[in-house]
Tab-separated table of C-alpha atoms and ligand atoms in Angstrom:
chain	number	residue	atom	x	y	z
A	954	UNK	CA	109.782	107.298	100.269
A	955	UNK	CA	112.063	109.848	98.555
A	956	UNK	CA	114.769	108.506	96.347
A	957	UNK	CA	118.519	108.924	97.333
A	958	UNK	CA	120.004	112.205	95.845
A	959	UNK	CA	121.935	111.498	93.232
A	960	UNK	CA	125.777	112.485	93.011
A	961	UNK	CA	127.666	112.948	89.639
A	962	UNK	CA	129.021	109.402	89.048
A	963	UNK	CA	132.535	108.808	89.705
A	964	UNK	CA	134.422	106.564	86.792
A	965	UNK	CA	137.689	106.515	84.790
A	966	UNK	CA	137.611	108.835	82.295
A	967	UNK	CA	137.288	105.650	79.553
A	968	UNK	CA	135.141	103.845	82.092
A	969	UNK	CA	130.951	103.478	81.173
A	970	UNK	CA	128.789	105.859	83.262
A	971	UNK	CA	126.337	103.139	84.532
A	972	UNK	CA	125.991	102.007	87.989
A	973	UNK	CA	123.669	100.364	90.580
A	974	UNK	CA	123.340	102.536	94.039
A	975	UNK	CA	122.534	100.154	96.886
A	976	UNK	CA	121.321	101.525	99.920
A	977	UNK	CA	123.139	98.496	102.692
A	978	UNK	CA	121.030	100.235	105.643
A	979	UNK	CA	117.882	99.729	103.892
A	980	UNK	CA	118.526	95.885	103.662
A	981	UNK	CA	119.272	96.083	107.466
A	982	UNK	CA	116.156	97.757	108.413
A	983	UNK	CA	114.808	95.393	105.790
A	984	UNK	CA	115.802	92.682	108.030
A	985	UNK	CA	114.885	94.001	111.117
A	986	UNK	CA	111.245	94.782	109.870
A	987	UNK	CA	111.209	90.625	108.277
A	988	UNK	CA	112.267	89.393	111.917
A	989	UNK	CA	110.056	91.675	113.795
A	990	UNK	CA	107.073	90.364	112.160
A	991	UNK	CA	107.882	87.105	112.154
A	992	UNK	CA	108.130	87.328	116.305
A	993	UNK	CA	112.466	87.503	116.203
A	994	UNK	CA	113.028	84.046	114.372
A	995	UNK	CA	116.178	83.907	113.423
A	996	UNK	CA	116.747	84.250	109.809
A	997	UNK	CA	118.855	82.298	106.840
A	998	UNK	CA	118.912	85.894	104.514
A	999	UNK	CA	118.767	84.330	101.063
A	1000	UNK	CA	121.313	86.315	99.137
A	1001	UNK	CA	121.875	83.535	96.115
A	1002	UNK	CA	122.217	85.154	92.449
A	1003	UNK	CA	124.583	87.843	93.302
A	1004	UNK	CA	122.051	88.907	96.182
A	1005	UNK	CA	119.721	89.353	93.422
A	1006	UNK	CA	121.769	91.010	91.645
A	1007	UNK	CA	122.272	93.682	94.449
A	1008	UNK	CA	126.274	92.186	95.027
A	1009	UNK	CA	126.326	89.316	97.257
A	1010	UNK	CA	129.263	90.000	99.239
A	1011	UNK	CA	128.931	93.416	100.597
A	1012	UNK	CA	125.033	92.904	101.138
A	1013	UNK	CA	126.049	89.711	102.968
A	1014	UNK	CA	128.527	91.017	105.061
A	1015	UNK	CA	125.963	93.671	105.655
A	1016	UNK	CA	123.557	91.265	106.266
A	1017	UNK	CA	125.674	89.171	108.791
A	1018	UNK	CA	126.830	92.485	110.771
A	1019	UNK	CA	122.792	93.128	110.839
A	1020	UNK	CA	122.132	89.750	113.018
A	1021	UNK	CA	121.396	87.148	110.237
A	1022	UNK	CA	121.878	83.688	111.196
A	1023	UNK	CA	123.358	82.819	108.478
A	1024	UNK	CA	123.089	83.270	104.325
A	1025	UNK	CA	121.614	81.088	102.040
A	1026	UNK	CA	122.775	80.769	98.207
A	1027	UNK	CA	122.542	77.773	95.628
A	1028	UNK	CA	125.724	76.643	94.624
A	1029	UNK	CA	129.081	75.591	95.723
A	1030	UNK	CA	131.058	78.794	93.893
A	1031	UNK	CA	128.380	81.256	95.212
A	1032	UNK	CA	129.287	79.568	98.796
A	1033	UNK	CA	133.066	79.842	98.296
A	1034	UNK	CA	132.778	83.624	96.704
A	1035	UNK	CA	131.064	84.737	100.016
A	1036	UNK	CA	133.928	82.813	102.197
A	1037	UNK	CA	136.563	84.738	100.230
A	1038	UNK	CA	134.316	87.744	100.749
A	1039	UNK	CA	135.354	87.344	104.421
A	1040	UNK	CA	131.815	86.100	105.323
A	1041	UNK	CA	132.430	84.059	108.905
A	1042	UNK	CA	128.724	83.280	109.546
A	1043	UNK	CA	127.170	79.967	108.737
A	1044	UNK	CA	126.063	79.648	105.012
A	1045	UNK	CA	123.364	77.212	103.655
A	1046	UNK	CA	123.751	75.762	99.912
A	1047	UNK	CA	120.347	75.467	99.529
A	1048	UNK	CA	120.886	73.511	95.815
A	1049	UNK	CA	122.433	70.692	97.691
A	1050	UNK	CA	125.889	69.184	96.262
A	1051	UNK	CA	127.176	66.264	95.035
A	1052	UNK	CA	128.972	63.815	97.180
A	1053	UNK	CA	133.023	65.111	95.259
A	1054	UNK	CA	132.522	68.607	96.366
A	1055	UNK	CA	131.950	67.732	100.156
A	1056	UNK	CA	135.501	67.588	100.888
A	1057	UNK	CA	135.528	71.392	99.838
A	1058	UNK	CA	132.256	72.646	101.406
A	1059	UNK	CA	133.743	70.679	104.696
A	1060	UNK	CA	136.535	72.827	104.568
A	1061	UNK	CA	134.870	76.341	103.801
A	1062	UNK	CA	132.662	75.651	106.851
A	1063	UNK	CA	129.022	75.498	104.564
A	1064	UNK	CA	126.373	73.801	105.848
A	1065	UNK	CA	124.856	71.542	102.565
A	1066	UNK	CA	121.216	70.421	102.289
A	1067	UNK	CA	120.209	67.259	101.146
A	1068	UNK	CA	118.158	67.487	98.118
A	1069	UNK	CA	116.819	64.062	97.199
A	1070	UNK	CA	117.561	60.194	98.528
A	1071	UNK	CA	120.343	59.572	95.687
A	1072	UNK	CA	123.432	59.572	97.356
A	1073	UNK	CA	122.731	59.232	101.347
A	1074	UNK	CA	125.202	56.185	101.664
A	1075	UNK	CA	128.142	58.161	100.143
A	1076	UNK	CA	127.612	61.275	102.562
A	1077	UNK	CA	127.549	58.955	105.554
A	1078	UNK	CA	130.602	57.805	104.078
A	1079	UNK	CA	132.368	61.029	103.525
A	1080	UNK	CA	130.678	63.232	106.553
A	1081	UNK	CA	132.900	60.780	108.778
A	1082	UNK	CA	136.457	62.368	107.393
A	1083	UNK	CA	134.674	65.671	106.345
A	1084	UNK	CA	132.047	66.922	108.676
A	1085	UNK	CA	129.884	69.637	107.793
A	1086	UNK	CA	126.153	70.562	108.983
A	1087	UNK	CA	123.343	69.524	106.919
A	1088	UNK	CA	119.536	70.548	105.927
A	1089	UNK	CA	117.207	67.894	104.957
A	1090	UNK	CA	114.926	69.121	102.214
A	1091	UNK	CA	111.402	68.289	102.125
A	1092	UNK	CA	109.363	68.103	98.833
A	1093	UNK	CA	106.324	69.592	100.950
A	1094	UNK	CA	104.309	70.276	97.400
A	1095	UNK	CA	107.336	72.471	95.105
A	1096	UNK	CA	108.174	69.497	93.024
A	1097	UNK	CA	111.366	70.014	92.365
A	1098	UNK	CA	114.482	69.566	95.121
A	1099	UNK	CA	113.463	67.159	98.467
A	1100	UNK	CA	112.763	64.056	99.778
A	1101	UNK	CA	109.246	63.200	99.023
A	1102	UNK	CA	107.159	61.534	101.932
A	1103	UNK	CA	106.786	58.843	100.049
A	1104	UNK	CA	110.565	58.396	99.852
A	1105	UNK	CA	111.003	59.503	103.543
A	1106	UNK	CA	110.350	55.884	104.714
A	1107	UNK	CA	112.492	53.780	102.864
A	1108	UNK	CA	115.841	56.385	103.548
A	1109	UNK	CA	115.281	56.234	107.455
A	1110	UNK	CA	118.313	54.093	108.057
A	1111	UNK	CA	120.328	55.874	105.909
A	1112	UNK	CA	119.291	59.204	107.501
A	1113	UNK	CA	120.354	57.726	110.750
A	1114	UNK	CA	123.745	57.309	110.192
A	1115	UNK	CA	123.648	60.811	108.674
A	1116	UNK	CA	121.667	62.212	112.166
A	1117	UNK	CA	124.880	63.588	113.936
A	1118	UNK	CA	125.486	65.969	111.078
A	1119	UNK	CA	121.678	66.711	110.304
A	1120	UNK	CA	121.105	70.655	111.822
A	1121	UNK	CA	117.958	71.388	109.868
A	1122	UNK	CA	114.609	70.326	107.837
A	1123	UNK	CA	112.843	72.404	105.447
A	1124	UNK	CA	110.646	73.070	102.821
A	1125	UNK	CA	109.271	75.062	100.435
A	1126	UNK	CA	106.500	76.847	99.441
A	1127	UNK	CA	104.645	76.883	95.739
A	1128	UNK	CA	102.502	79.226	96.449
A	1129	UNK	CA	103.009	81.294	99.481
A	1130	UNK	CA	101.926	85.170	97.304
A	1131	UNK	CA	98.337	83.449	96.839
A	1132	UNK	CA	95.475	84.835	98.972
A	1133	UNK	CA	94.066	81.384	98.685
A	1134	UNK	CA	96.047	79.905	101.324
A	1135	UNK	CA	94.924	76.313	100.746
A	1136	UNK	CA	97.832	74.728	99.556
A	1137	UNK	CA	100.483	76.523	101.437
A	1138	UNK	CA	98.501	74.835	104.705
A	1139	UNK	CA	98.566	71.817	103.124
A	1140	UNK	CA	102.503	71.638	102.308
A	1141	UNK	CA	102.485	72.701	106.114
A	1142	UNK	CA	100.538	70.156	107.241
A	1143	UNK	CA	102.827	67.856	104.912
A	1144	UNK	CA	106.155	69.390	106.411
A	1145	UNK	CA	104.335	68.287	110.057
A	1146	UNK	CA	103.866	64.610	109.257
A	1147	UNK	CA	107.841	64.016	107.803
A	1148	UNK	CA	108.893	65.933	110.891
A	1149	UNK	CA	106.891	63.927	112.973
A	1150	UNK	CA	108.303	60.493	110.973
A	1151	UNK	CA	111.497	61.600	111.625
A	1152	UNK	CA	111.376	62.597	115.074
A	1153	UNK	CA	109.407	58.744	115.199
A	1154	UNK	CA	112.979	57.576	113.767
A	1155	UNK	CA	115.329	59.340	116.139
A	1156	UNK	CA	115.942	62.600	113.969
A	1157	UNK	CA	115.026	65.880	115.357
A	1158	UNK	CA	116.240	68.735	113.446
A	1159	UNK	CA	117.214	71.311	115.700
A	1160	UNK	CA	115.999	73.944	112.944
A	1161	UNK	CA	112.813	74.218	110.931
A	1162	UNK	CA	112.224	76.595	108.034
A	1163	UNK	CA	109.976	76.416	105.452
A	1164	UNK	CA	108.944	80.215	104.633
A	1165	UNK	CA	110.783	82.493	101.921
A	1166	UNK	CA	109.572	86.388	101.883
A	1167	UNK	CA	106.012	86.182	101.330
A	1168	UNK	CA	105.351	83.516	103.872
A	1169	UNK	CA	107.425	85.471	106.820
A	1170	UNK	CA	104.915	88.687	105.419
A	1171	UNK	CA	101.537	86.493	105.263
A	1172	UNK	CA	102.572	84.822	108.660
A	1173	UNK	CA	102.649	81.403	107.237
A	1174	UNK	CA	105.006	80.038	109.577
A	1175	UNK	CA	103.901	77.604	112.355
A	1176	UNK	CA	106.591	76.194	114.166
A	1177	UNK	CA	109.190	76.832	111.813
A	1178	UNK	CA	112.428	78.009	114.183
A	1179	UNK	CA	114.067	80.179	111.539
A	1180	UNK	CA	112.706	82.464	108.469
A	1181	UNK	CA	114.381	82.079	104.777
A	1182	UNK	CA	113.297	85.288	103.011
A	1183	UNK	CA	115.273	87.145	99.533
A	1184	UNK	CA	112.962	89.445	98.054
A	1185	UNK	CA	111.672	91.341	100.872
A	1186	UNK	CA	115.328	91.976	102.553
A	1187	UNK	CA	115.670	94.148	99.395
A	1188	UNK	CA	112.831	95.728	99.998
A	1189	UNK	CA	111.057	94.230	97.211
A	1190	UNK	CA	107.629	92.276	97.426
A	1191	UNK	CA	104.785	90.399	95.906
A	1192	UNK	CA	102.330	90.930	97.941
A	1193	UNK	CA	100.220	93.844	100.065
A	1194	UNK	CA	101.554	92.815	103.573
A	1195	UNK	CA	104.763	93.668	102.130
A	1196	UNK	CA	104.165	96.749	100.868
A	1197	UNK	CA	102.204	97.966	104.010
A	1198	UNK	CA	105.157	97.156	106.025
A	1199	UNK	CA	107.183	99.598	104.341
A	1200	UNK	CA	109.982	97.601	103.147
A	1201	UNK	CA	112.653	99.855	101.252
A	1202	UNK	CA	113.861	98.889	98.287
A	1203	UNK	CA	117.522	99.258	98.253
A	1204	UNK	CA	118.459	99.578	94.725
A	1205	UNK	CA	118.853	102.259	92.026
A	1206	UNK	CA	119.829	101.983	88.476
A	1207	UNK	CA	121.772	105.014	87.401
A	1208	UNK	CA	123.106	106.203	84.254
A	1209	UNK	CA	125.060	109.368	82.997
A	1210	UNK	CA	123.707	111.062	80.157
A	1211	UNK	CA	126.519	109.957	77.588
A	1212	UNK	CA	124.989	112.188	74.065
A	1213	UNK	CA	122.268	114.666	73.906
A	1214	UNK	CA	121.015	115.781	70.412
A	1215	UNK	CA	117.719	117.927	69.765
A	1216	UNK	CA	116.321	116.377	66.705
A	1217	UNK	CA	113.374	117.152	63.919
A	1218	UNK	CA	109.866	116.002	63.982
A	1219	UNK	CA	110.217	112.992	61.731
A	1220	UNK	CA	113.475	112.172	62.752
A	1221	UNK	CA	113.529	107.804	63.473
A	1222	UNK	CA	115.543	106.476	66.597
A	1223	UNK	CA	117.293	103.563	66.656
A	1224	UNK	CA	116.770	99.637	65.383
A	1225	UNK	CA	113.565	99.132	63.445
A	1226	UNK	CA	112.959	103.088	63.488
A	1227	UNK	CA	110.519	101.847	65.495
A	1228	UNK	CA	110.040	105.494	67.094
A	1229	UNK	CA	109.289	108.288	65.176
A	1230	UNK	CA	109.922	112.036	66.895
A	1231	UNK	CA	106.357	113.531	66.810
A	1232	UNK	CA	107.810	117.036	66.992
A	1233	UNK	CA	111.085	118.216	67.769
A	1234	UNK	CA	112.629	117.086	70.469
A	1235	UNK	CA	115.751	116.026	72.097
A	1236	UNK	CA	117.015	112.641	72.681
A	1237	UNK	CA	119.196	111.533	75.363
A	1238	UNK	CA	121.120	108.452	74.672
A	1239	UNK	CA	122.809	106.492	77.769
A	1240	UNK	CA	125.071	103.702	77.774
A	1241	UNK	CA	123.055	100.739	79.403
A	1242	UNK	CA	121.407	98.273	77.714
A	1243	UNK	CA	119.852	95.032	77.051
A	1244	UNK	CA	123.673	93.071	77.883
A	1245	UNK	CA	123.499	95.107	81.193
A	1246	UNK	CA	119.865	93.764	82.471
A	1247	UNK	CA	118.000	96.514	81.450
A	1248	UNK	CA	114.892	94.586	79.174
A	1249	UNK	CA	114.599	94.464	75.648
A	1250	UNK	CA	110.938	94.992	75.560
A	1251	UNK	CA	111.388	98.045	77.868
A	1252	UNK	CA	111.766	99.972	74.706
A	1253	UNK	CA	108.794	102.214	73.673
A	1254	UNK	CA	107.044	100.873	77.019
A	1255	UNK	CA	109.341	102.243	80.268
A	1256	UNK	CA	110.290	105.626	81.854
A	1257	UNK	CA	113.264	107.008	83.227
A	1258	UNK	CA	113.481	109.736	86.128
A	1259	UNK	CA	115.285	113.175	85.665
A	1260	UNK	CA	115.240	115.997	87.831
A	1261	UNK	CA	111.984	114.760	89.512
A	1262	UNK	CA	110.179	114.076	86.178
A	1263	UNK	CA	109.621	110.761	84.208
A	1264	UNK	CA	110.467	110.851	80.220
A	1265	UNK	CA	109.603	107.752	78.247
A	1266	UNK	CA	112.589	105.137	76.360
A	1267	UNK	CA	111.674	105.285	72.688
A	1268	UNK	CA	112.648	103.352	70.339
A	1269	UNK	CA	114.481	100.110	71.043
A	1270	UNK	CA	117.105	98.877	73.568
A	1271	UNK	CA	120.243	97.863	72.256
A	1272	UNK	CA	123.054	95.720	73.693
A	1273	UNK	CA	125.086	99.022	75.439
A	1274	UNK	CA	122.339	101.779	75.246
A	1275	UNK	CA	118.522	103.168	75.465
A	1276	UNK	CA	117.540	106.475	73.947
A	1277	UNK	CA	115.178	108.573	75.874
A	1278	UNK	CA	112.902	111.774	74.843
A	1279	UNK	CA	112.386	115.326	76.435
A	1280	UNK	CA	110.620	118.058	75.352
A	1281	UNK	CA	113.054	120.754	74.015
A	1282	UNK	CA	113.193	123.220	77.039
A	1283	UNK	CA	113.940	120.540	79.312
A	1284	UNK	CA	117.939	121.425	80.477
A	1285	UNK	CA	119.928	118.682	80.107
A	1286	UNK	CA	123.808	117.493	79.370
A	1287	UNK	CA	125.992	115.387	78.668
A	1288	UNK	CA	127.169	113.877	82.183
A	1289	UNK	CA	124.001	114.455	84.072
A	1290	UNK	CA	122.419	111.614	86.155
A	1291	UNK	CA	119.120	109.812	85.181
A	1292	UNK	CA	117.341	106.703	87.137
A	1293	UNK	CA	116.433	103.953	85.294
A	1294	UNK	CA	115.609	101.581	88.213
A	1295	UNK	CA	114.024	103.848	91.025
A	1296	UNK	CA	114.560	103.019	94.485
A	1297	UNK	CA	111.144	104.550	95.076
A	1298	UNK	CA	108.088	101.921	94.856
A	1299	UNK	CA	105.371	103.805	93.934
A	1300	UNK	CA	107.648	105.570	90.609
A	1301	UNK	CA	106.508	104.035	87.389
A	1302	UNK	CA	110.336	103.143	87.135
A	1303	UNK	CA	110.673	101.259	90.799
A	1304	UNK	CA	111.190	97.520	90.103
A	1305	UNK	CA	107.932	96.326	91.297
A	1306	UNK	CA	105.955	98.472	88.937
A	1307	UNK	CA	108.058	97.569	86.204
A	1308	UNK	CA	107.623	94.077	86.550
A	1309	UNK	CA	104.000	94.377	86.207
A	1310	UNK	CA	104.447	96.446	82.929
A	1311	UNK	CA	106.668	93.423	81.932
A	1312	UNK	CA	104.250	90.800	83.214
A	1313	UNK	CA	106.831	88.980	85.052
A	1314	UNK	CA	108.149	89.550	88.877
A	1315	UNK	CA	110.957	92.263	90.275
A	1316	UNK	CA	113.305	88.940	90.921
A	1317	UNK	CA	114.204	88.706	87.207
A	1318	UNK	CA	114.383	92.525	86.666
A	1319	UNK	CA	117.259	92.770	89.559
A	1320	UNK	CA	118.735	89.475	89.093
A	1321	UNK	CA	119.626	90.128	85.678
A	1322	UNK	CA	121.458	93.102	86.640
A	1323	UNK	CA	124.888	92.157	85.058
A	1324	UNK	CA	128.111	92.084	86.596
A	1325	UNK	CA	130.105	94.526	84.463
A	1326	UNK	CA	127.364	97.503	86.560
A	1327	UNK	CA	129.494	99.388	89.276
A	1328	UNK	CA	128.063	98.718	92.428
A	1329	UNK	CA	128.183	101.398	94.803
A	1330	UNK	CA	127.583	100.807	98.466
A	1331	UNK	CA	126.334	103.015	100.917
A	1332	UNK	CA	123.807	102.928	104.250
B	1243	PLP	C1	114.776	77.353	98.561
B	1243	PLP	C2	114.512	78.821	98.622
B	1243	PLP	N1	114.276	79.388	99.812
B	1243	PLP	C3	114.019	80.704	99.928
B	1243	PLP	C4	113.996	81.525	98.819
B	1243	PLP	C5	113.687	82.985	98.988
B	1243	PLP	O1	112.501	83.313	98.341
B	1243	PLP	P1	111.972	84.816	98.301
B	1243	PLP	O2	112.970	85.591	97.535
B	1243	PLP	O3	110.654	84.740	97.629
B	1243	PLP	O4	111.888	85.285	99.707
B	1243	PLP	C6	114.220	80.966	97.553
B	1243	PLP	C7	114.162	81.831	96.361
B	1243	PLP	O5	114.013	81.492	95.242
B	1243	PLP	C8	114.499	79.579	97.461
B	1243	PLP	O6	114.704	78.996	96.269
């Protein structure tokens, strides 16, 4: 996959010369890839976090415009920033609410699930004056949001005065990226026996979902009615399915070339001097740093790309900016473009590879992508 090419970046004179480039077709043909191997569920495109940190409302209305069902996020405010984002299709608070903010959800049209058996009685109460659809979440084996089976019994009767508003069940999985799928049949198997409790009760859920990204990829989804995937819609993945479907990741970091000095062997850079120049060199310094989501301990350890090459970050990250090293007959200026997050998988600098340098996964690298980033959209 070849990375996008790269314009000069456009910014107020004053302005900082960093910004993501999000690609909004690849997160369509994202989708399309997600539903077509998951036999054209339909599909509740989890953009919570900003759309992990890709911009939640353009890749949502992109999202919707691409067939979605609906969007899924965690909170009440991501909810009501998507509505004022112009977002008509239905959207799921997956991190349930309490029984005050029902009034608004009712009115903003989101659907709510129902994370635990604590306040059932007062949503009966308030669903009557404030109707809105709800998901019943199942705590299949995640141990953290849901009814648990073993509370699924003794909130029957208050479930059935909530049945007219009750749209969905679902779970979720704990470990759906492990090739050892033991456990993932088991919360399956699990998921089964509440549905079949409730259907025992008078409560049929109209939709089931239960898979996120790598379930939809490793086909872990039974008679689930409707996917729930994040990662993969951004072309992103955890696991070799993904990968050999050729999901496209949609993001690139970018960042203008704000100094460029040739230095000295022996000359230190940065905090710590933690990098010493070998032999002369120059160093580039750009303005995006540890405050902007680009990692701390990326210092010393990552690459950036330039003019189809990789040079390494030495010395340490700041708050605002990294410092990077080329060899002295490399051309390069102040202004010029250089990727920090590639939009190509297989570069040492693409998110997924990064994240294994880091030892954690590509959702924190792109979810911490701050706010104060220019997003610029294109497909
Ligand atoms: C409840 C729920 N469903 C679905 C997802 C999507 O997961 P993924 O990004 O792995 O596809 C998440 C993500 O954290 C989630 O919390």
């Amino acid at each position: 996959m070849n990375e996008q090419p790269l314009e000069p970046l456009k910014r107020h004179p004053e302005g900082r010369a960093l910004r993501a480039e999000v690609d909004l077709g690849r997160i369509a043909r994202n989708l399309v890839r997600i539903r077509s191997a998951a036999e054209g569920r339909e599909v509740w495109a989890v953009v919570k976090a900003n759309a992990y940190g890709h911009g939640s409302v353009p890749v949502g209305r992109a999202l919707e415009a691409a067939g979605a069902h609906g969007l899924a996020i965690s909170s009440l405010e991501e909810g009501l920033e998507l509505r004022q984002g112009g977002i008509q299709c239905p959207i799921l608070v997956l991190g349930g609410l309490r029984p005050e903010a029902l009034p608004t959800a009712s009115a903003e049209g989101l659907t709510v699930a129902v994370v635990g058996p604590e306040h059932l009685a007062d949503y009966a109460r308030i669903l009557r004056a404030h109707p809105l659809r709800l998901h019943l979440k199942l705590d299949t084996g995640m141990g953290r949001f849901g009814l648990l089976p073993s509370e699924l019994g003794g909130c029957l009767d208050d479930l059935r005065r909530l049945a007219p508003w009750i749209e969905g069940a679902m779970g979720h999985f704990a470990t759906a990226d492990d090739p050892d799928t033991g456990f993932a049949l088991r919360q399956r198997r699990i998921f089964d026996v509440c549905l079949a409790q409730l259907a025992a009760a008078g409560i049929q859920p109209a939709q089931r979902h239960h898979g996120n990204s790598d379930a939809c990829l490793r086909g872990l989804l039974d008679q689930d009615t409707h996917l729930r995937p994040g990662l993969a819609l951004f072309g992103l993945t955890n696991v070799p399915e993904g990968r050999a479907m050729e999901l496209e990741p949609a993001l690139a970091l970018v960042a203008e070339v704000a100094r460029v000095k040739a230095v000295p062997a022996g000359t230190t850079v940065g905090y710590g001097r933690t990098f010493v120049a070998p032999q002369p060199m120059q160093i580039a310094t750009l303005a995006c740093g540890y405050a902007d989501g680009y990692r701390r301990d990326l210092g010393n350890r990552g690459v950036v790309g330039f003019a189809g090459r990789t040079f390494p970050v030495v010395g340490r990250v700041s708050m605002d900016y990294l410092t990077v090293a080329l060899p002295l007959d490399t051309p390069i200026a102040p202004g010029d473009p250089m990727t920090l997050f590639s939009s190509d998988p297989a570069a040492p600098h693409g998110l997924e590879r990064l994240a294994q340098t880091l030892g954690t996964i590509p959702y924190e690298l792109s979810c911490a992508l701050h706010r104060r980033i220019t997003r610029r959209y294109f497909s």
